[in-house]
Short mmCIF file of C-alpha atoms and ligand atoms in Angstrom, two decimals:
data_model
loop_
_atom_site.label_atom_id
_atom_site.label_comp_id
_atom_site.label_asym_id
_atom_site.label_seq_id
_atom_site.Cartn_x
_atom_site.Cartn_y
_atom_site.Cartn_z
CA MET A 1 3.74 -57.76 -17.46
CA ILE A 2 3.69 -55.22 -20.28
CA ALA A 3 3.59 -57.35 -23.44
CA SER A 4 4.74 -56.39 -26.90
CA SER A 5 3.28 -57.99 -30.04
CA SER A 6 6.48 -57.37 -32.03
CA THR A 7 8.54 -60.30 -33.27
CA ARG A 8 11.68 -58.15 -33.43
CA PRO A 9 14.40 -58.77 -30.82
CA ARG A 10 13.47 -56.80 -27.67
CA VAL A 11 16.11 -54.48 -26.24
CA VAL A 12 15.41 -52.80 -22.91
CA ILE A 13 17.55 -49.79 -21.96
CA VAL A 14 17.41 -48.58 -18.36
CA GLY A 15 18.43 -44.94 -17.90
CA CYS A 16 18.39 -42.10 -20.42
CA GLY A 17 21.53 -40.28 -19.38
CA PHE A 18 24.51 -39.98 -21.69
CA GLY A 19 25.04 -43.74 -22.08
CA GLY A 20 21.40 -44.78 -22.44
CA LEU A 21 20.56 -42.01 -24.91
CA GLU A 22 23.48 -42.86 -27.22
CA ALA A 23 22.63 -46.57 -27.11
CA THR A 24 18.99 -45.80 -27.95
CA ARG A 25 19.92 -43.59 -30.89
CA ARG A 26 22.28 -46.22 -32.27
CA LEU A 27 19.81 -49.11 -31.89
CA ALA A 28 16.85 -47.15 -33.23
CA ARG A 29 18.43 -47.35 -36.69
CA ALA A 30 18.23 -51.17 -36.60
CA ASP A 31 15.31 -53.58 -36.79
CA VAL A 32 14.87 -54.09 -33.06
CA GLU A 33 12.06 -53.26 -30.61
CA ILE A 34 13.41 -50.85 -27.96
CA THR A 35 11.93 -49.98 -24.58
CA LEU A 36 13.70 -47.10 -22.84
CA ILE A 37 12.91 -46.70 -19.14
CA ASP A 38 13.89 -43.71 -17.01
CA ARG A 39 12.60 -42.61 -13.61
CA THR A 40 12.47 -39.00 -14.84
CA ASN A 41 10.87 -37.63 -18.00
CA HIS A 42 14.02 -35.74 -19.04
CA HIS A 43 17.57 -36.17 -20.18
CA LEU A 44 19.85 -34.01 -18.04
CA PHE A 45 23.10 -32.37 -19.11
CA GLN A 46 24.85 -32.82 -15.75
CA PRO A 47 28.02 -30.88 -16.63
CA LEU A 48 25.96 -27.66 -16.44
CA LEU A 49 23.94 -28.62 -13.36
CA TYR A 50 26.02 -26.34 -11.15
CA GLN A 51 24.75 -23.42 -13.25
CA VAL A 52 21.19 -24.22 -12.13
CA ALA A 53 22.38 -24.63 -8.53
CA THR A 54 24.00 -21.19 -8.68
CA ALA A 55 21.07 -19.45 -10.40
CA GLY A 56 22.86 -18.90 -13.71
CA LEU A 57 20.57 -21.03 -15.85
CA ALA A 58 16.99 -22.25 -15.60
CA ALA A 59 16.31 -25.99 -15.61
CA PRO A 60 14.89 -26.21 -19.18
CA ALA A 61 18.18 -24.83 -20.56
CA ILE A 62 20.09 -27.94 -19.52
CA SER A 63 17.42 -30.62 -19.77
CA ALA A 64 14.95 -31.79 -22.36
CA PRO A 65 11.99 -34.20 -22.34
CA ILE A 66 13.15 -37.66 -23.43
CA ARG A 67 10.05 -38.06 -25.64
CA HIS A 68 10.87 -34.86 -27.46
CA ILE A 69 14.52 -35.74 -28.05
CA LEU A 70 13.54 -39.14 -29.42
CA ARG A 71 10.29 -38.17 -31.16
CA GLU A 72 11.56 -39.25 -34.60
CA GLN A 73 12.48 -42.70 -33.31
CA ILE A 74 9.12 -43.01 -31.48
CA ARG A 75 7.26 -42.01 -34.66
CA LYS A 76 9.02 -44.76 -36.65
CA GLY A 77 7.34 -47.28 -34.33
CA ARG A 78 10.33 -49.07 -32.85
CA LEU A 79 10.84 -47.19 -29.60
CA THR A 80 8.66 -47.07 -26.49
CA VAL A 81 9.62 -44.62 -23.74
CA LEU A 82 8.40 -45.44 -20.24
CA LYS A 83 8.70 -43.30 -17.12
CA GLY A 84 9.32 -45.67 -14.25
CA GLU A 85 11.87 -46.70 -11.64
CA VAL A 86 13.60 -50.03 -12.14
CA THR A 87 14.11 -51.79 -8.83
CA GLY A 88 14.79 -55.41 -9.75
CA LEU A 89 15.69 -57.97 -12.37
CA ASP A 90 14.46 -61.50 -12.98
CA ALA A 91 17.25 -63.06 -15.03
CA THR A 92 15.42 -66.39 -15.35
CA THR A 93 12.38 -64.96 -17.11
CA ARG A 94 14.45 -62.10 -18.56
CA GLU A 95 12.34 -59.26 -17.19
CA VAL A 96 13.17 -55.97 -15.50
CA LEU A 97 11.00 -55.15 -12.51
CA LEU A 98 9.58 -51.69 -11.85
CA SER A 99 8.73 -50.17 -8.48
CA ASP A 100 5.00 -50.25 -9.34
CA GLY A 101 5.11 -54.02 -9.94
CA ALA A 102 5.31 -53.89 -13.75
CA ARG A 103 7.60 -56.38 -15.50
CA ILE A 104 9.22 -55.53 -18.84
CA PRO A 105 10.58 -58.48 -20.86
CA TYR A 106 13.87 -58.27 -22.74
CA ASP A 107 16.08 -60.33 -25.02
CA HIS A 108 18.96 -57.87 -24.57
CA LEU A 109 19.38 -55.42 -21.71
CA ILE A 110 21.52 -52.29 -21.31
CA VAL A 111 21.74 -50.85 -17.81
CA ALA A 112 22.89 -47.21 -17.76
CA THR A 113 21.67 -45.78 -14.46
CA GLY A 114 24.77 -43.74 -13.61
CA ALA A 115 25.99 -42.79 -10.16
CA THR A 116 24.79 -41.14 -6.98
CA HIS A 117 26.39 -39.34 -3.97
CA SER A 118 28.49 -41.20 -1.47
CA TYR A 119 28.85 -39.87 2.07
CA PHE A 120 31.40 -42.58 2.91
CA GLY A 121 29.09 -44.24 5.40
CA ARG A 122 27.82 -40.93 6.89
CA ASP A 123 24.42 -40.72 5.19
CA ASP A 124 23.24 -38.65 8.17
CA TRP A 125 25.23 -35.73 6.64
CA ALA A 126 23.00 -35.69 3.55
CA PRO A 127 20.25 -33.40 4.96
CA VAL A 128 22.79 -30.74 6.07
CA ALA A 129 25.15 -31.10 3.12
CA PRO A 130 23.22 -31.88 -0.06
CA GLY A 131 25.10 -33.01 -3.16
CA LEU A 132 24.51 -32.21 -6.81
CA LYS A 133 23.29 -34.92 -9.14
CA THR A 134 19.72 -34.20 -10.19
CA LEU A 135 17.63 -31.13 -10.98
CA ALA A 136 15.95 -31.52 -7.58
CA ASP A 137 19.40 -31.33 -5.93
CA ALA A 138 20.22 -28.20 -7.94
CA PHE A 139 16.97 -26.49 -6.85
CA GLU A 140 17.67 -27.42 -3.24
CA LEU A 141 21.19 -25.97 -3.34
CA ARG A 142 20.03 -22.83 -5.13
CA ASN A 143 17.36 -22.25 -2.48
CA ARG A 144 19.86 -22.76 0.33
CA VAL A 145 22.46 -20.39 -1.13
CA LEU A 146 19.96 -17.60 -1.92
CA ASN A 147 18.12 -18.07 1.39
CA ALA A 148 21.40 -17.77 3.30
CA PHE A 149 21.75 -14.18 2.04
CA GLU A 150 18.10 -13.51 2.95
CA GLN A 151 18.67 -14.84 6.47
CA ALA A 152 21.82 -12.74 6.84
CA GLU A 153 19.81 -9.61 5.96
CA ARG A 154 17.10 -10.52 8.47
CA TYR A 155 19.41 -11.54 11.30
CA PRO A 156 22.56 -9.42 10.92
CA GLU A 157 23.80 -10.63 14.34
CA ASP A 158 24.20 -14.12 12.80
CA ARG A 159 25.47 -12.87 9.45
CA HIS A 160 28.93 -14.38 9.80
CA ASP A 161 27.52 -17.89 9.88
CA TRP A 162 24.91 -17.19 7.18
CA LEU A 163 27.50 -15.59 4.94
CA THR A 164 29.95 -18.47 5.24
CA PHE A 165 29.61 -21.19 2.61
CA ALA A 166 31.47 -24.49 2.74
CA VAL A 167 32.05 -26.65 -0.31
CA ILE A 168 33.41 -30.08 0.54
CA GLY A 169 35.41 -31.75 -2.23
CA GLY A 170 37.84 -30.09 -4.63
CA GLY A 171 37.00 -32.08 -7.76
CA PRO A 172 35.46 -30.41 -10.82
CA THR A 173 32.01 -29.98 -9.24
CA GLY A 174 33.36 -28.52 -5.98
CA VAL A 175 35.67 -26.16 -7.82
CA GLU A 176 32.98 -24.82 -10.14
CA MET A 177 30.44 -24.47 -7.29
CA ALA A 178 32.93 -22.60 -5.08
CA GLY A 179 34.12 -20.27 -7.87
CA THR A 180 30.58 -19.40 -8.92
CA MET A 181 29.33 -18.87 -5.36
CA ALA A 182 32.18 -16.41 -4.82
CA GLU A 183 31.14 -14.59 -7.98
CA ILE A 184 27.52 -14.38 -6.76
CA ALA A 185 28.61 -12.92 -3.42
CA HIS A 186 31.15 -10.46 -4.77
CA HIS A 187 29.46 -9.28 -7.95
CA THR A 188 25.85 -10.37 -8.46
CA LEU A 189 24.31 -9.49 -5.09
CA HIS A 190 26.56 -6.81 -3.73
CA ASP A 191 24.25 -3.79 -3.98
CA GLU A 192 20.93 -5.49 -3.24
CA TYR A 193 20.95 -5.59 0.57
CA ARG A 194 20.81 -2.80 3.14
CA ARG A 195 22.00 -4.45 6.33
CA ILE A 196 24.73 -6.68 4.99
CA ASP A 197 27.51 -6.45 2.47
CA SER A 198 27.38 -9.65 0.43
CA ARG A 199 31.02 -9.09 -0.55
CA GLN A 200 31.96 -10.05 3.01
CA ALA A 201 30.76 -13.60 2.35
CA ARG A 202 33.36 -16.35 2.72
CA VAL A 203 33.37 -19.30 0.37
CA VAL A 204 35.58 -22.05 1.79
CA LEU A 205 36.58 -25.06 -0.31
CA ILE A 206 37.68 -28.05 1.79
CA GLU A 207 39.61 -30.83 0.04
CA GLY A 208 41.00 -33.98 1.65
CA SER A 209 44.00 -34.51 -0.63
CA ASP A 210 46.87 -32.06 -1.06
CA ARG A 211 45.50 -30.38 -4.21
CA VAL A 212 42.28 -29.47 -5.99
CA LEU A 213 41.37 -31.17 -9.28
CA GLY A 214 43.44 -34.19 -8.26
CA ALA A 215 42.76 -36.01 -11.55
CA TYR A 216 44.49 -33.22 -13.50
CA PRO A 217 48.25 -32.71 -13.89
CA ALA A 218 49.83 -30.94 -10.88
CA ASP A 219 50.56 -27.71 -12.79
CA LEU A 220 46.88 -27.32 -13.80
CA SER A 221 45.78 -28.06 -10.20
CA ALA A 222 48.06 -25.29 -8.94
CA LYS A 223 46.69 -22.88 -11.57
CA ALA A 224 43.12 -23.82 -10.66
CA GLN A 225 43.84 -23.08 -6.98
CA ARG A 226 45.34 -19.69 -7.85
CA GLN A 227 42.33 -18.82 -10.04
CA LEU A 228 39.96 -19.84 -7.24
CA GLU A 229 41.83 -17.65 -4.76
CA ARG A 230 41.73 -14.74 -7.19
CA LEU A 231 37.94 -15.12 -7.29
CA GLY A 232 37.89 -14.88 -3.49
CA VAL A 233 37.60 -18.58 -2.51
CA GLU A 234 39.53 -19.78 0.56
CA VAL A 235 41.05 -23.15 -0.34
CA HIS A 236 41.91 -25.63 2.42
CA THR A 237 43.65 -28.73 1.11
CA GLY A 238 44.79 -31.67 3.26
CA CYS A 239 41.60 -31.38 5.35
CA ARG A 240 39.58 -34.46 6.20
CA VAL A 241 36.02 -33.66 7.28
CA THR A 242 35.10 -35.53 10.46
CA GLU A 243 31.69 -34.04 11.27
CA ILE A 244 28.98 -31.94 9.64
CA ASP A 245 26.16 -30.50 11.73
CA PRO A 246 23.59 -27.73 11.16
CA GLN A 247 26.01 -25.19 12.68
CA GLY A 248 29.08 -26.07 10.68
CA VAL A 249 31.88 -28.37 9.59
CA THR A 250 34.62 -29.97 11.68
CA ALA A 251 37.79 -31.30 10.05
CA GLN A 252 41.32 -32.45 10.72
CA CYS A 253 43.72 -30.39 8.61
CA ARG A 254 47.40 -30.79 7.85
CA SER A 255 49.20 -27.51 7.42
CA GLY A 256 52.63 -27.17 5.88
CA ALA A 257 54.67 -30.37 5.56
CA PRO A 258 52.78 -33.46 4.37
CA ASP A 259 53.94 -35.43 7.43
CA SER A 260 52.88 -32.73 9.94
CA PRO A 261 50.22 -33.95 12.41
CA PRO A 262 46.66 -32.87 11.53
CA GLN A 263 45.14 -30.04 13.55
CA PRO A 264 41.45 -29.68 14.42
CA TYR A 265 39.61 -27.14 12.25
CA ARG A 266 36.09 -25.77 12.74
CA LEU A 267 34.08 -23.66 10.30
CA ASN A 268 30.78 -22.21 11.45
CA THR A 269 28.40 -22.14 8.51
CA ARG A 270 24.76 -22.73 7.72
CA THR A 271 25.30 -23.74 4.10
CA VAL A 272 27.33 -26.79 3.13
CA VAL A 273 27.63 -28.26 -0.37
CA TRP A 274 28.74 -31.89 -0.65
CA ALA A 275 30.92 -32.52 -3.72
CA ALA A 276 33.22 -35.15 -2.28
CA GLY A 277 32.03 -38.62 -3.11
CA VAL A 278 30.40 -40.59 -5.88
CA ALA A 279 28.96 -44.09 -5.63
CA ALA A 280 27.45 -46.26 -8.33
CA SER A 281 23.68 -46.41 -8.78
CA PRO A 282 21.91 -49.00 -6.59
CA LEU A 283 21.20 -51.03 -9.74
CA GLY A 284 24.73 -52.43 -9.31
CA LYS A 285 23.52 -54.27 -6.21
CA VAL A 286 20.41 -55.40 -8.10
CA LEU A 287 22.63 -56.97 -10.78
CA GLN A 288 24.81 -58.53 -8.08
CA ALA A 289 21.79 -60.16 -6.45
CA ALA A 290 20.13 -61.22 -9.71
CA VAL A 291 23.04 -62.55 -11.76
CA GLY A 292 26.03 -62.55 -9.39
CA ALA A 293 27.68 -59.50 -11.02
CA THR A 294 30.99 -58.48 -9.42
CA LEU A 295 31.11 -54.96 -7.92
CA ASP A 296 34.20 -52.86 -7.27
CA ARG A 297 34.73 -50.78 -4.10
CA ALA A 298 32.59 -47.93 -5.43
CA GLY A 299 29.75 -50.36 -6.21
CA ARG A 300 30.38 -50.22 -9.97
CA VAL A 301 29.72 -53.33 -12.00
CA VAL A 302 32.81 -55.09 -13.36
CA VAL A 303 32.19 -55.74 -17.05
CA GLU A 304 33.79 -57.92 -19.72
CA PRO A 305 35.90 -56.27 -22.45
CA ASP A 306 32.77 -55.95 -24.66
CA LEU A 307 30.82 -54.32 -21.73
CA SER A 308 28.59 -57.34 -21.11
CA LEU A 309 28.36 -59.26 -17.83
CA ALA A 310 30.38 -62.43 -17.32
CA GLY A 311 28.08 -65.40 -18.03
CA HIS A 312 25.30 -63.08 -19.28
CA PRO A 313 26.18 -61.88 -22.78
CA GLU A 314 22.63 -60.50 -23.10
CA ILE A 315 23.18 -57.92 -20.30
CA TYR A 316 25.38 -54.84 -20.83
CA VAL A 317 26.33 -52.18 -18.29
CA VAL A 318 27.57 -48.78 -19.51
CA GLY A 319 28.47 -45.32 -18.21
CA ASP A 320 29.19 -44.39 -14.60
CA LEU A 321 27.73 -47.67 -13.36
CA ALA A 322 30.34 -49.73 -15.22
CA ALA A 323 33.85 -50.48 -13.95
CA ALA A 324 35.05 -50.73 -17.54
CA LYS A 325 38.47 -50.87 -19.14
CA SER A 326 39.61 -49.44 -22.43
CA TYR A 327 41.31 -51.98 -24.70
CA PRO A 328 43.91 -50.41 -26.97
CA LYS A 329 43.56 -51.05 -30.68
CA GLY A 330 47.19 -52.18 -30.91
CA GLU A 331 49.67 -53.33 -28.27
CA GLY A 332 49.31 -52.34 -24.62
CA GLU A 333 47.51 -53.05 -21.39
CA PRO A 334 43.85 -52.12 -20.88
CA THR A 335 43.37 -48.96 -18.81
CA PRO A 336 40.47 -47.94 -16.50
CA VAL A 337 37.83 -45.72 -18.09
CA PRO A 338 37.01 -42.44 -16.28
CA GLY A 339 33.44 -41.64 -15.19
CA VAL A 340 32.76 -38.78 -17.57
CA SER A 341 30.12 -38.07 -20.17
CA PRO A 342 32.23 -38.85 -23.29
CA SER A 343 33.07 -42.31 -21.95
CA ALA A 344 29.39 -42.97 -21.11
CA LYS A 345 28.39 -42.00 -24.65
CA GLN A 346 31.10 -44.12 -26.23
CA MET A 347 30.14 -47.11 -24.05
CA GLY A 348 26.48 -46.67 -25.00
CA ARG A 349 27.42 -46.79 -28.68
CA ARG A 350 29.72 -49.83 -28.19
CA ALA A 351 27.07 -51.80 -26.25
CA ALA A 352 24.46 -51.05 -28.93
CA ALA A 353 26.86 -52.06 -31.72
CA ASN A 354 27.73 -55.27 -29.88
CA ILE A 355 24.07 -56.21 -29.50
CA LEU A 356 23.63 -55.77 -33.25
CA ARG A 357 26.79 -57.80 -33.89
CA ARG A 358 25.42 -60.67 -31.79
CA LEU A 359 22.11 -60.51 -33.66
CA ARG A 360 24.04 -60.88 -36.92
CA GLY A 361 26.01 -63.79 -35.46
CA GLU A 362 29.28 -61.83 -35.40
CA PRO A 363 31.69 -61.73 -32.47
CA THR A 364 31.41 -58.69 -30.19
CA LEU A 365 34.26 -56.14 -30.00
CA PRO A 366 36.07 -54.86 -26.91
CA PHE A 367 35.49 -51.29 -25.74
CA HIS A 368 38.11 -48.74 -26.79
CA TYR A 369 37.86 -45.31 -25.14
CA ILE A 370 38.95 -42.26 -27.12
CA ASP A 371 40.05 -39.59 -24.64
CA TYR A 372 39.74 -36.07 -26.07
CA GLY A 373 40.98 -34.43 -22.87
CA SER A 374 39.53 -32.75 -19.78
CA LEU A 375 38.10 -29.34 -19.06
CA ALA A 376 37.16 -27.77 -15.74
CA THR A 377 35.74 -24.30 -15.23
CA ILE A 378 36.42 -22.37 -12.06
CA GLY A 379 34.32 -19.27 -12.57
CA ARG A 380 34.21 -16.13 -14.63
CA LYS A 381 37.09 -16.13 -17.15
CA ALA A 382 38.78 -18.95 -15.26
CA ALA A 383 39.21 -22.58 -16.35
CA VAL A 384 41.84 -25.23 -16.98
CA ALA A 385 42.08 -27.44 -20.06
CA GLN A 386 44.06 -30.51 -21.08
CA VAL A 387 43.19 -31.39 -24.64
CA GLU A 388 44.41 -34.07 -27.07
CA LEU A 389 44.82 -32.56 -30.55
CA PRO A 390 45.33 -34.64 -33.68
CA LEU A 391 48.97 -34.52 -34.92
CA ILE A 392 50.00 -32.17 -32.06
CA GLY A 393 49.24 -34.33 -29.00
CA GLU A 394 48.45 -33.03 -25.51
CA VAL A 395 47.99 -29.28 -25.02
CA ARG A 396 47.46 -27.68 -21.58
CA PHE A 397 46.15 -24.16 -21.06
CA SER A 398 44.30 -22.15 -18.44
CA GLY A 399 42.61 -18.80 -17.75
CA PHE A 400 40.48 -16.83 -20.20
CA PHE A 401 41.12 -18.95 -23.31
CA ALA A 402 40.44 -22.18 -21.43
CA TRP A 403 37.21 -20.61 -20.18
CA LEU A 404 36.16 -19.58 -23.72
CA PHE A 405 36.97 -23.09 -24.95
CA TRP A 406 34.94 -24.56 -22.07
CA LEU A 407 31.95 -22.35 -23.00
CA PHE A 408 32.16 -23.39 -26.65
CA VAL A 409 32.42 -27.14 -25.90
CA HIS A 410 29.51 -27.11 -23.44
CA VAL A 411 27.20 -25.18 -25.74
CA TYR A 412 28.17 -27.48 -28.62
CA PHE A 413 27.34 -30.66 -26.71
CA LEU A 414 24.03 -29.41 -25.30
CA ILE A 415 21.03 -31.16 -26.76
CA GLY A 416 18.81 -29.09 -29.02
CA PHE A 417 19.15 -25.77 -30.81
CA ARG A 418 16.75 -24.03 -28.41
CA ASN A 419 18.83 -25.06 -25.37
CA ARG A 420 22.01 -23.80 -27.03
CA LEU A 421 20.38 -20.48 -27.81
CA MET A 422 19.01 -20.12 -24.26
CA VAL A 423 22.38 -20.88 -22.69
CA MET A 424 24.32 -18.57 -25.01
CA THR A 425 21.87 -15.70 -24.40
CA ASP A 426 21.92 -16.15 -20.62
CA TRP A 427 25.71 -16.40 -20.53
CA ALA A 428 26.19 -13.34 -22.70
CA TRP A 429 23.81 -11.39 -20.45
CA ALA A 430 25.59 -12.64 -17.31
CA TYR A 431 29.00 -11.81 -18.77
CA PHE A 432 28.18 -8.16 -19.40
CA THR A 433 25.88 -7.48 -16.43
CA PHE A 434 27.21 -9.90 -13.76
CA GLN A 435 23.55 -10.82 -13.24
CA ARG A 436 22.19 -14.34 -12.83
CA ASN A 437 18.73 -14.86 -14.26
CA ALA A 438 17.38 -17.82 -12.33
CA ARG A 439 17.27 -16.37 -8.81
CA VAL A 440 13.67 -17.20 -7.96
CA VAL A 441 13.44 -19.24 -4.77
CA VAL A 442 10.56 -21.72 -4.94
CA GLU A 443 9.92 -23.35 -1.59
CA THR A 444 8.73 -26.92 -1.89
CA ARG A 445 5.41 -27.43 -0.18
CA PRO A 446 5.54 -29.29 3.12
CA LYS A 447 4.11 -32.78 2.74
CA PRO A 448 0.50 -33.06 4.00
CA PRO A 449 0.18 -35.02 7.25
CA ALA A 450 -0.47 -38.73 6.67
CA ALA A 451 -4.18 -39.51 6.83
CA GLU A 452 -5.23 -41.57 9.82
CA PRO A 453 -6.49 -45.03 8.90
CA GLY A 454 -10.15 -44.90 8.04
CA LEU A 455 -10.14 -41.16 7.31
CA GLU A 456 -10.62 -39.85 3.80
CA PRO A 457 -7.93 -37.36 2.71
CA ARG A 458 -9.15 -33.75 2.50
CA HIS A 459 -8.95 -31.95 -0.82
CA ASP A 460 -9.83 -28.43 0.30
C1 LIG B 501 27.44 -32.05 -11.12
C2 LIG B 501 28.12 -32.89 -12.17
C3 LIG B 501 29.01 -32.30 -13.06
C4 LIG B 501 29.64 -33.07 -14.04
N1 LIG B 501 30.48 -32.44 -14.92
C5 LIG B 501 31.02 -33.16 -15.93
C6 LIG B 501 31.83 -32.51 -16.91
O1 LIG B 501 32.06 -31.31 -16.85
N2 LIG B 501 32.32 -33.28 -17.93
C7 LIG B 501 32.05 -34.62 -18.02
O2 LIG B 501 32.49 -35.25 -18.97
N3 LIG B 501 31.33 -35.25 -17.09
C8 LIG B 501 30.80 -34.56 -16.06
N4 LIG B 501 30.03 -35.19 -15.11
C9 LIG B 501 29.91 -36.66 -15.17
C10 LIG B 501 28.89 -37.08 -16.21
O3 LIG B 501 27.71 -36.32 -16.08
C11 LIG B 501 28.63 -38.56 -16.04
O4 LIG B 501 29.84 -39.25 -16.26
C12 LIG B 501 27.57 -39.06 -17.02
O5 LIG B 501 26.34 -38.40 -16.78
C13 LIG B 501 27.38 -40.56 -16.89
O6 LIG B 501 26.40 -40.97 -17.79
P1 LIG B 501 25.47 -42.22 -17.48
O7 LIG B 501 24.66 -42.45 -18.70
O8 LIG B 501 26.27 -43.31 -16.94
O9 LIG B 501 24.54 -41.76 -16.27
P2 LIG B 501 23.61 -40.50 -16.11
O10 LIG B 501 23.88 -39.46 -17.12
O11 LIG B 501 23.71 -40.12 -14.67
O12 LIG B 501 22.15 -41.06 -16.40
C14 LIG B 501 21.53 -42.02 -15.61
C15 LIG B 501 20.05 -42.03 -15.95
O13 LIG B 501 19.47 -43.16 -15.33
C16 LIG B 501 18.25 -42.78 -14.71
N5 LIG B 501 18.05 -43.72 -13.61
C17 LIG B 501 18.83 -43.89 -12.52
N6 LIG B 501 18.35 -44.89 -11.76
C18 LIG B 501 17.25 -45.36 -12.38
C19 LIG B 501 16.33 -46.41 -12.08
N7 LIG B 501 16.45 -47.17 -10.98
N8 LIG B 501 15.29 -46.62 -12.92
C20 LIG B 501 15.15 -45.85 -14.05
N9 LIG B 501 16.01 -44.85 -14.37
C21 LIG B 501 17.05 -44.63 -13.56
C22 LIG B 501 18.47 -41.35 -14.29
O14 LIG B 501 17.24 -40.67 -14.14
C23 LIG B 501 19.31 -40.81 -15.44
O15 LIG B 501 18.51 -40.28 -16.45
C24 LIG B 501 29.38 -34.46 -14.12
C25 LIG B 501 28.50 -35.05 -13.21
C26 LIG B 501 27.87 -34.28 -12.25
C27 LIG B 501 26.90 -34.91 -11.29
#
């Protein structure tokens, strides 16, 4: 057990994504002893992860060391940052358990470990169709996309398969990946090969429902599809993927009328991006086993109006891991909260404020989500926006101005002046030159063979 000599109330926060970081910042202003645990050493701005996966930005532009972001709070002596993976919870002794056996005691706990990919029961697809959630995922996808062009140049007889890219899932991540991959093929790489013409590459977006960006209004979905097609992406909606193998993707696709019988569809490709499913972090199951938390179908933890767990007012769950509802300030029914970064941040702040309210002996307050709208980029000069403006209400727009607005918002919300400067410089360069700066492929080293029992590992 890692002991603390402080007599202040101990708050443990698991996860330093959007929710955990906001909660930490809010609590660090109060007289509490905080321990923040994350399995990585960095906070990641996931909305720009696809830019790393498509070689537009380098990793440090969209991530920052947690210690550096919170250095002021650490210096004040109330915050300890630990790099470690939480794997369990002992609710009786009030300790979180780490994978290395350490136990961290808490009086109040905030769990903010986010979400992961879901392959809908087909985890065997993961090696052929990686998803995008972490920096490691982004490096993997970037290597695969850039290597596909290299393989096409080396083996022109197989170039059709190497130059075909499938993106599965037409949500925001799938749409931005597909649009940017088309831009790479048609603009960035087109005069750099001798045996192939990268402009002949096909980028195929496969979506199960009848439109892309299904969470957006139908008119913006239709505009997004048109913008994708203008960028050179083939969009197949109404297609349910039934198999993914190293040679390609098999699906059942409806064409034309919604009630028409599905037809088999096969796409030969060596590069598949999975952007179709999200499941809650495994810590949901840990909370279920430890304190009987209720999980929804996606594995998210059902929380009380104030974001705590039923029967455990000392445990809060926020962000993508929480199946939370927004409680209107006035009349009206509570509504489900979407899994986006503004809601994670707002939940982090509410959970922190509720902990402080309990410490003061005041009743906690229900969570109220303020929705400022949604933005999705599709590629160069292409985006859709649905924004709530004060006094005016909802405004929808698309194309160049939506794209400019998207750029502005993402730079604004990035953490740190240096990151903002890096991103703005790289984007300006890319805009005028069509170049993408982060095209270095770094192969990960193969793991050394496991040492036989009794043999010392070699270090030569
Ligand atoms: C590719 C992509 C694009 C997106 N684009 C947008 C967008 O444009 N706009 C938008 O609003 N939202 C977007 N989102 C969603 C948004 O990023 C999430 O809603 C938000 O990150 C959720 O915040 P969170 O704090 O719940 O979790 P996260 O931000 O995911 O943070 C979870 C943290 O917990 C840590 N962690 C996980 N498990 C453990 C463990 N067992 N032990 C210790 N630490 C752990 C992780 O390392 C991570 O730091 C996107 C997401 C992705 C993946």
